Short mmCIF file of C-alpha atoms in Angstrom, two decimals:
data_model
loop_
_atom_site.label_atom_id
_atom_site.label_comp_id
_atom_site.label_asym_id
_atom_site.label_seq_id
_atom_site.Cartn_x
_atom_site.Cartn_y
_atom_site.Cartn_z
CA MET A 1 -9.04 -25.29 8.04
CA LEU A 2 -12.43 -23.55 7.97
CA ILE A 3 -15.48 -25.56 7.02
CA CYS A 4 -16.79 -24.27 3.65
CA SER A 5 -13.78 -21.99 3.57
CA PRO A 6 -13.93 -18.94 1.28
CA VAL A 7 -11.80 -18.65 -1.85
CA VAL A 8 -8.70 -16.45 -1.69
CA SER A 9 -7.07 -15.05 -4.84
CA ILE A 10 -3.38 -14.44 -4.19
CA ILE A 11 -1.75 -11.99 -6.59
CA ILE A 12 2.02 -12.09 -6.92
CA LEU A 13 3.49 -9.42 -9.17
CA ASN A 14 6.88 -10.24 -10.62
CA PHE A 15 9.55 -8.46 -12.60
CA ASN A 16 12.86 -10.31 -12.86
CA GLY A 17 12.36 -11.81 -9.40
CA LYS A 18 13.26 -15.40 -10.22
CA ARG A 19 15.65 -15.65 -7.24
CA PHE A 20 12.78 -14.99 -4.80
CA LEU A 21 10.07 -17.20 -6.24
CA ASP A 22 10.86 -20.55 -4.64
CA MET A 23 10.85 -19.02 -1.16
CA CYS A 24 7.63 -17.04 -1.73
CA ILE A 25 5.49 -19.63 -3.47
CA SER A 26 6.67 -22.54 -1.33
CA SER A 27 5.60 -20.63 1.79
CA ILE A 28 2.11 -20.31 0.27
CA LEU A 29 1.84 -23.95 -0.76
CA ASP A 30 2.91 -24.99 2.76
CA GLN A 31 -0.05 -23.18 4.37
CA ASP A 32 -2.71 -25.22 6.21
CA PHE A 33 -5.38 -23.23 4.35
CA THR A 34 -5.64 -24.57 0.81
CA ASN A 35 -8.67 -22.96 -0.84
CA PHE A 36 -6.77 -20.41 -2.90
CA GLU A 37 -5.51 -19.59 -6.36
CA ILE A 38 -2.21 -17.92 -7.16
CA LEU A 39 -2.22 -15.40 -9.99
CA PHE A 40 1.40 -14.96 -11.00
CA VAL A 41 1.46 -11.66 -12.90
CA ASP A 42 4.74 -11.28 -14.79
CA ASN A 43 5.70 -7.81 -16.01
CA ALA A 44 7.70 -8.95 -19.06
CA SER A 45 10.60 -10.45 -17.10
CA THR A 46 13.77 -11.38 -18.94
CA ASP A 47 15.35 -13.60 -16.26
CA GLY A 48 13.39 -16.78 -16.98
CA SER A 49 10.88 -16.27 -14.15
CA VAL A 50 7.92 -17.65 -16.07
CA GLU A 51 9.81 -20.71 -17.25
CA TYR A 52 10.96 -21.33 -13.69
CA ILE A 53 7.39 -21.23 -12.37
CA LYS A 54 6.24 -23.64 -15.05
CA THR A 55 9.07 -26.06 -14.30
CA LYS A 56 9.09 -25.82 -10.50
CA PHE A 57 5.38 -25.46 -9.74
CA GLY A 58 3.60 -26.51 -12.92
CA TYR A 59 2.13 -29.52 -11.15
CA ASP A 60 -0.18 -27.29 -9.06
CA SER A 61 -3.30 -26.25 -10.98
CA ARG A 62 -3.98 -23.46 -8.48
CA ILE A 63 -1.13 -21.44 -10.00
CA LYS A 64 -2.13 -19.38 -13.02
CA ILE A 65 0.36 -17.32 -15.02
CA ILE A 66 -0.47 -13.94 -16.56
CA GLN A 67 2.26 -12.69 -18.90
CA ASN A 68 2.20 -8.99 -19.69
CA ASP A 69 3.74 -7.87 -22.97
CA TYR A 70 5.46 -4.94 -21.26
CA ASN A 71 6.31 -3.76 -17.75
CA SER A 72 3.03 -2.20 -16.65
CA GLY A 73 4.47 -0.98 -13.33
CA ALA A 74 3.75 -2.19 -9.83
CA VAL A 75 0.38 -0.50 -9.34
CA GLU A 76 -1.23 -1.43 -12.64
CA GLY A 77 0.36 -4.89 -12.47
CA ASN A 78 -1.55 -5.56 -9.25
CA ASN A 79 -4.72 -4.23 -10.87
CA ILE A 80 -4.30 -6.68 -13.76
CA GLY A 81 -4.14 -9.49 -11.24
CA ILE A 82 -7.26 -8.25 -9.44
CA ARG A 83 -9.21 -8.04 -12.69
CA ASN A 84 -8.29 -11.64 -13.51
CA ALA A 85 -9.09 -13.04 -10.08
CA ASN A 86 -11.68 -15.78 -9.59
CA PRO A 87 -15.10 -14.04 -9.59
CA SER A 88 -16.17 -16.20 -6.65
CA ALA A 89 -13.16 -15.21 -4.53
CA SER A 90 -14.11 -13.64 -1.21
CA TYR A 91 -10.68 -12.13 -0.66
CA ILE A 92 -7.87 -10.62 -2.69
CA PHE A 93 -4.38 -11.02 -1.26
CA LEU A 94 -1.70 -8.75 -2.75
CA LEU A 95 1.73 -10.21 -2.01
CA ASN A 96 5.23 -9.13 -3.04
CA ASN A 97 7.39 -11.75 -4.68
CA ASP A 98 10.28 -11.15 -2.24
CA THR A 99 8.32 -12.30 0.80
CA GLU A 100 7.87 -15.42 2.88
CA LEU A 101 4.70 -16.18 4.84
CA GLY A 102 4.85 -17.59 8.34
CA PRO A 103 2.93 -20.78 9.22
CA ASN A 104 -0.88 -20.58 9.34
CA TRP A 105 -0.86 -17.10 7.79
CA LEU A 106 -3.86 -17.66 5.54
CA SER A 107 -6.01 -19.57 8.02
CA SER A 108 -5.37 -16.98 10.76
CA MET A 109 -6.20 -14.09 8.44
CA VAL A 110 -9.34 -15.68 7.00
CA LYS A 111 -10.60 -16.51 10.50
CA VAL A 112 -10.21 -12.90 11.64
CA MET A 113 -11.86 -11.51 8.51
CA GLU A 114 -14.77 -13.96 8.68
CA ASN A 115 -15.40 -13.13 12.34
CA ASN A 116 -15.12 -9.35 11.92
CA PRO A 117 -17.20 -8.12 8.96
CA GLN A 118 -16.37 -4.47 9.72
CA ILE A 119 -12.75 -5.08 8.71
CA GLY A 120 -12.26 -4.21 5.06
CA ALA A 121 -8.55 -4.92 4.75
CA ALA A 122 -5.75 -6.22 6.91
CA GLY A 123 -1.99 -6.41 6.96
CA SER A 124 0.43 -8.40 9.05
CA LYS A 125 3.49 -8.09 11.23
CA GLN A 126 6.33 -7.59 8.79
CA TYR A 127 9.90 -8.53 9.63
CA PHE A 128 13.21 -8.13 7.83
CA MET A 129 14.01 -11.32 5.96
CA ASN A 130 17.54 -11.54 7.31
CA GLU A 131 16.81 -10.29 10.83
CA ARG A 132 13.71 -12.14 11.86
CA LYS A 133 13.01 -10.43 15.15
CA ARG A 134 13.36 -6.91 13.80
CA LEU A 135 10.16 -5.33 12.49
CA GLN A 136 9.85 -3.48 9.23
CA GLY A 137 6.53 -2.41 10.69
CA ILE A 138 2.94 -3.39 11.42
CA GLY A 139 1.26 -0.71 9.31
CA SER A 140 1.09 3.06 9.20
CA PHE A 141 -0.88 6.15 10.06
CA ILE A 142 -1.15 9.23 7.90
CA ASP A 143 -1.28 12.77 9.29
CA CYS A 144 -3.50 15.54 7.99
CA CYS A 145 -0.75 16.82 5.67
CA GLY A 146 -0.33 13.46 3.97
CA PHE A 147 2.86 12.27 5.63
CA ASN A 148 2.94 8.54 6.32
CA HIS A 149 4.20 7.33 9.73
CA GLN A 150 5.31 3.69 9.99
CA ILE A 151 4.44 1.90 13.23
CA GLY A 152 7.04 -0.38 14.79
CA GLU A 153 9.62 0.41 12.13
CA ASN A 154 13.06 -1.07 12.89
CA GLN A 155 11.99 -2.19 16.38
CA ILE A 156 12.98 -5.48 17.96
CA ASP A 157 9.78 -7.41 18.60
CA PHE A 158 9.45 -8.31 22.26
CA GLY A 159 5.67 -8.71 22.21
CA GLN A 160 4.67 -5.04 22.19
CA TYR A 161 2.30 -5.65 19.26
CA ASP A 162 0.84 -9.00 20.25
CA ARG A 163 -2.83 -7.98 20.36
CA GLU A 164 -4.80 -10.11 17.90
CA ILE A 165 -6.17 -7.11 16.00
CA ILE A 166 -4.26 -3.81 15.95
CA PRO A 167 -5.98 -0.73 14.49
CA ILE A 168 -3.89 1.00 11.79
CA PHE A 169 -4.73 3.48 9.06
CA ALA A 170 -3.03 1.72 6.16
CA SER A 171 -1.07 -1.37 5.26
CA GLY A 172 1.28 -1.68 2.31
CA THR A 173 0.70 -3.89 -0.70
CA THR A 174 3.70 -5.99 0.35
CA ALA A 175 1.09 -8.23 1.99
CA LEU A 176 -2.42 -6.75 1.93
CA PHE A 177 -5.57 -8.83 2.41
CA ILE A 178 -8.79 -7.22 1.11
CA ARG A 179 -12.47 -8.11 0.79
CA SER A 180 -13.07 -8.48 -2.92
CA VAL A 181 -16.63 -7.14 -2.72
CA LEU A 182 -15.22 -3.94 -1.26
CA LEU A 183 -12.87 -3.43 -4.21
CA LYS A 184 -15.87 -3.53 -6.54
CA LYS A 185 -17.31 -0.59 -4.62
CA ILE A 186 -14.30 1.61 -3.88
CA GLY A 187 -12.27 0.86 -7.00
CA LEU A 188 -8.80 -0.55 -7.58
CA LEU A 189 -5.37 0.91 -6.95
CA ASP A 190 -4.78 4.23 -8.71
CA PRO A 191 -1.81 3.89 -11.12
CA MET A 192 -1.43 7.68 -11.22
CA TYR A 193 0.53 7.42 -7.96
CA HIS A 194 3.15 5.32 -9.78
CA PHE A 195 5.47 5.10 -6.77
CA GLY A 196 4.16 5.12 -3.21
CA PHE A 197 0.84 6.21 -1.67
CA ASP A 198 -1.28 3.89 -3.82
CA ASP A 199 -1.74 1.63 -0.78
CA VAL A 200 -2.55 4.56 1.54
CA ASP A 201 -5.05 5.91 -0.98
CA LEU A 202 -6.77 2.51 -1.20
CA CYS A 203 -6.93 2.16 2.58
CA TRP A 204 -8.24 5.73 2.96
CA ARG A 205 -11.12 4.80 0.65
CA ILE A 206 -11.77 1.68 2.74
CA TRP A 207 -12.12 3.88 5.83
CA LEU A 208 -14.40 6.27 3.92
CA SER A 209 -16.61 3.33 2.95
CA GLY A 210 -17.29 2.62 6.64
CA HIS A 211 -14.83 -0.27 7.04
CA GLU A 212 -11.63 -0.61 9.04
CA VAL A 213 -8.00 -1.45 8.29
CA VAL A 214 -6.09 -3.50 10.85
CA CYS A 215 -2.96 -5.53 11.44
CA VAL A 216 -3.47 -9.18 12.38
CA SER A 217 -0.48 -9.88 14.61
CA LYS A 218 -0.67 -13.68 14.33
CA CYS A 219 0.16 -13.33 10.65
CA ILE A 220 3.90 -13.03 10.11
CA THR A 221 5.48 -11.87 6.86
CA TYR A 222 9.22 -11.78 6.17
CA HIS A 223 10.27 -9.25 3.55
CA ARG A 224 13.58 -8.77 1.81
CA VAL A 225 14.69 -5.14 1.66
CA SER A 226 15.62 -4.10 -1.85
CA GLY A 227 19.24 -3.16 -2.28
CA THR A 228 18.54 -1.38 -5.54
CA PRO A 229 19.52 2.30 -5.25
CA ARG A 230 16.74 4.78 -6.08
CA ASN A 231 16.96 8.13 -7.76
CA LEU A 232 16.39 10.40 -4.77
CA SER A 233 15.13 13.26 -6.92
CA ARG A 234 12.44 11.01 -8.43
CA VAL A 235 11.50 9.71 -4.96
CA LEU A 236 11.07 13.31 -3.79
CA PHE A 237 9.03 14.16 -6.90
CA HIS A 238 6.59 11.29 -6.35
CA ARG A 239 6.35 11.89 -2.60
CA GLU A 240 5.36 15.51 -3.01
CA LYS A 241 2.97 15.14 -5.95
CA ASN A 242 1.34 12.13 -4.27
CA ARG A 243 0.79 13.91 -0.95
CA ILE A 244 -1.17 16.62 -2.74
CA MET A 245 -3.09 14.15 -4.89
CA ILE A 246 -4.14 11.96 -1.96
CA THR A 247 -5.59 14.90 -0.02
CA ILE A 248 -7.47 16.33 -3.00
CA LYS A 249 -8.95 12.93 -3.84
CA ASN A 250 -10.03 11.86 -0.37
CA TYR A 251 -10.75 14.98 1.68
CA GLY A 252 -14.05 16.82 1.48
CA LEU A 253 -13.90 20.46 0.39
CA TYR A 254 -13.79 21.89 3.93
CA TYR A 255 -10.82 19.74 4.93
CA GLN A 256 -9.08 20.51 1.64
CA LEU A 257 -9.33 24.24 2.37
CA ARG A 258 -8.18 23.57 5.93
CA PHE A 259 -5.05 21.51 5.21
CA LEU A 260 -3.90 22.17 1.63
CA PRO A 261 -2.46 25.58 2.66
CA PHE A 262 -0.18 23.75 5.14
CA ILE A 263 0.93 21.37 2.40
CA PHE A 264 1.67 24.16 -0.07
CA ALA A 265 3.43 26.19 2.65
CA PHE A 266 5.59 23.16 3.37
CA ASP A 267 6.52 22.80 -0.29
CA LEU A 268 7.31 26.50 -0.63
CA SER A 269 9.52 26.23 2.47
CA GLN A 270 11.31 23.30 0.86
CA LEU A 271 11.88 25.34 -2.29
CA LEU A 272 13.42 28.11 -0.20
CA VAL A 273 15.74 25.70 1.64
CA TYR A 274 16.81 23.96 -1.56
CA SER A 275 17.52 27.27 -3.30
CA LEU A 276 19.59 28.55 -0.35
CA THR A 277 21.60 25.32 -0.24
CA ASN A 278 22.05 25.14 -4.04
CA ASN A 279 20.26 21.80 -4.14
CA TYR A 280 18.93 22.34 -7.63
CA SER A 281 17.89 18.75 -8.35
CA SER A 282 15.59 18.66 -5.30
CA PHE A 283 14.33 22.17 -6.09
CA GLN A 284 13.45 20.98 -9.57
CA SER A 285 11.69 17.87 -8.19
CA ILE A 286 9.37 20.01 -6.03
CA VAL A 287 8.58 22.34 -8.94
CA GLN A 288 7.88 19.38 -11.21
CA ALA A 289 5.60 17.85 -8.57
CA LEU A 290 3.56 21.04 -8.29
CA ILE A 291 3.32 21.35 -12.07
CA TRP A 292 2.27 17.69 -12.33
CA ASP A 293 -0.53 18.21 -9.79
CA ILE A 294 -1.79 21.26 -11.68
CA LYS A 295 -1.76 19.39 -15.00
CA HIS A 296 -3.56 16.38 -13.51
CA PHE A 297 -6.03 18.27 -11.34
CA LYS A 298 -8.91 17.18 -13.59
CA HIS A 299 -8.17 13.51 -12.87
CA MET A 300 -7.87 14.17 -9.14
CA TRP A 301 -11.12 16.11 -9.00
CA HIS A 302 -12.96 13.46 -11.01
CA GLN A 303 -11.76 10.85 -8.53
CA HIS A 304 -12.73 13.13 -5.65
CA LEU A 305 -16.31 13.37 -6.94
CA LYS A 306 -16.46 9.61 -7.52
CA ILE A 307 -15.37 8.99 -3.94
CA LYS A 308 -17.78 11.61 -2.63
CA TYR A 309 -20.86 10.17 -4.32
CA CYS A 310 -20.04 6.45 -4.61
CA VAL A 311 -17.79 5.59 -1.67
CA ARG A 312 -18.07 8.03 1.21
CA LYS A 313 -20.14 6.98 4.20
CA VAL A 314 -17.94 8.49 6.90
CA SER A 315 -17.15 12.15 7.56
CA ASP A 316 -13.67 13.65 7.47
CA LYS A 317 -14.05 14.47 11.17
CA GLU A 318 -14.46 10.77 11.93
CA ILE A 319 -11.62 9.77 9.60
CA SER A 320 -9.31 12.32 11.25
CA ARG A 321 -9.67 10.42 14.54
CA HIS A 322 -7.74 7.59 12.90
CA MET A 323 -4.92 9.88 11.74
CA PHE A 324 -1.79 11.10 13.48
CA LYS A 325 -2.10 14.56 14.94
CA ILE A 326 0.15 16.96 13.12
CA ASN A 327 3.33 17.91 14.95
CA ILE A 328 4.59 21.28 13.74
CA THR A 329 8.09 20.65 15.10
CA GLU A 330 8.33 17.31 13.29
CA LEU A 331 6.84 18.82 10.14
CA TRP A 332 9.45 21.58 10.21
CA SER A 333 12.22 19.01 10.68
CA ARG A 334 11.15 17.28 7.44
CA ILE A 335 11.81 20.37 5.34
CA GLY A 336 14.75 19.74 3.08
CA THR A 337 14.88 15.98 3.76
#
């Protein structure tokens, strides 16, 4: 354990996740690093999650329960936890409730962050819970059109990502470790994304602030894949409206004019494909996404100006060096998927 170790505020968002809680919280309490608090943010669960925490872990004063009166959603739920974190905490750790931390996770992460002040946020190697040598990924890179590319996804780990610090563009909020002082400067997660891209948006702002996002390979996280089926039309709606929002918010005007035409051309191509294949639900999702972006342009532009004047220290040209280069063939293959 570090001498005079910094305080870490661990935020666990929960909605009817009682079956996961023993595994998740026990893996935290078993860490060799002990200078932390756990903020258990419950989004109005009905499965007895809060009662379970009180009964199973009530002996540990480091665990604090925040009960929301309604389901605030994943993004705003995390923000509620951040706002209630210990003011003296050096780091905020966003952690899903359906995860398990490997040994020495916290001490390894804190050591890397303390020794590398240029790192603003870090993720970890993430494995499937039930297949513990197969990677869910180590992080992602975004391309200029806003598509997210997972690194290491579904690969068997044979040591190909064993460098201590691996540069990435973004890490998901499944297990995201952030400097708290940085959040005060760049702002919290944007709940307007609702589903997806909120983590990429946050990490993009970290890069714009002059800091880096990395994966710390010594830190191992096991994550259970949700078996809950999703409404594919809603997933498509959020993906498309979020891709436009993230570029308007974070690009400067020149790069907006450079890449937004590609994004709109892609969406128009999707509309053509969906109309020719009679896929009316997907057609409607794209139209709704475009309408949503038009209706919420004022919010996006306000955020763009806030980032421009209060966050940005790095040019888009420099940021683009940390993005995937666009592949027209791959982009074309995504149309209609």
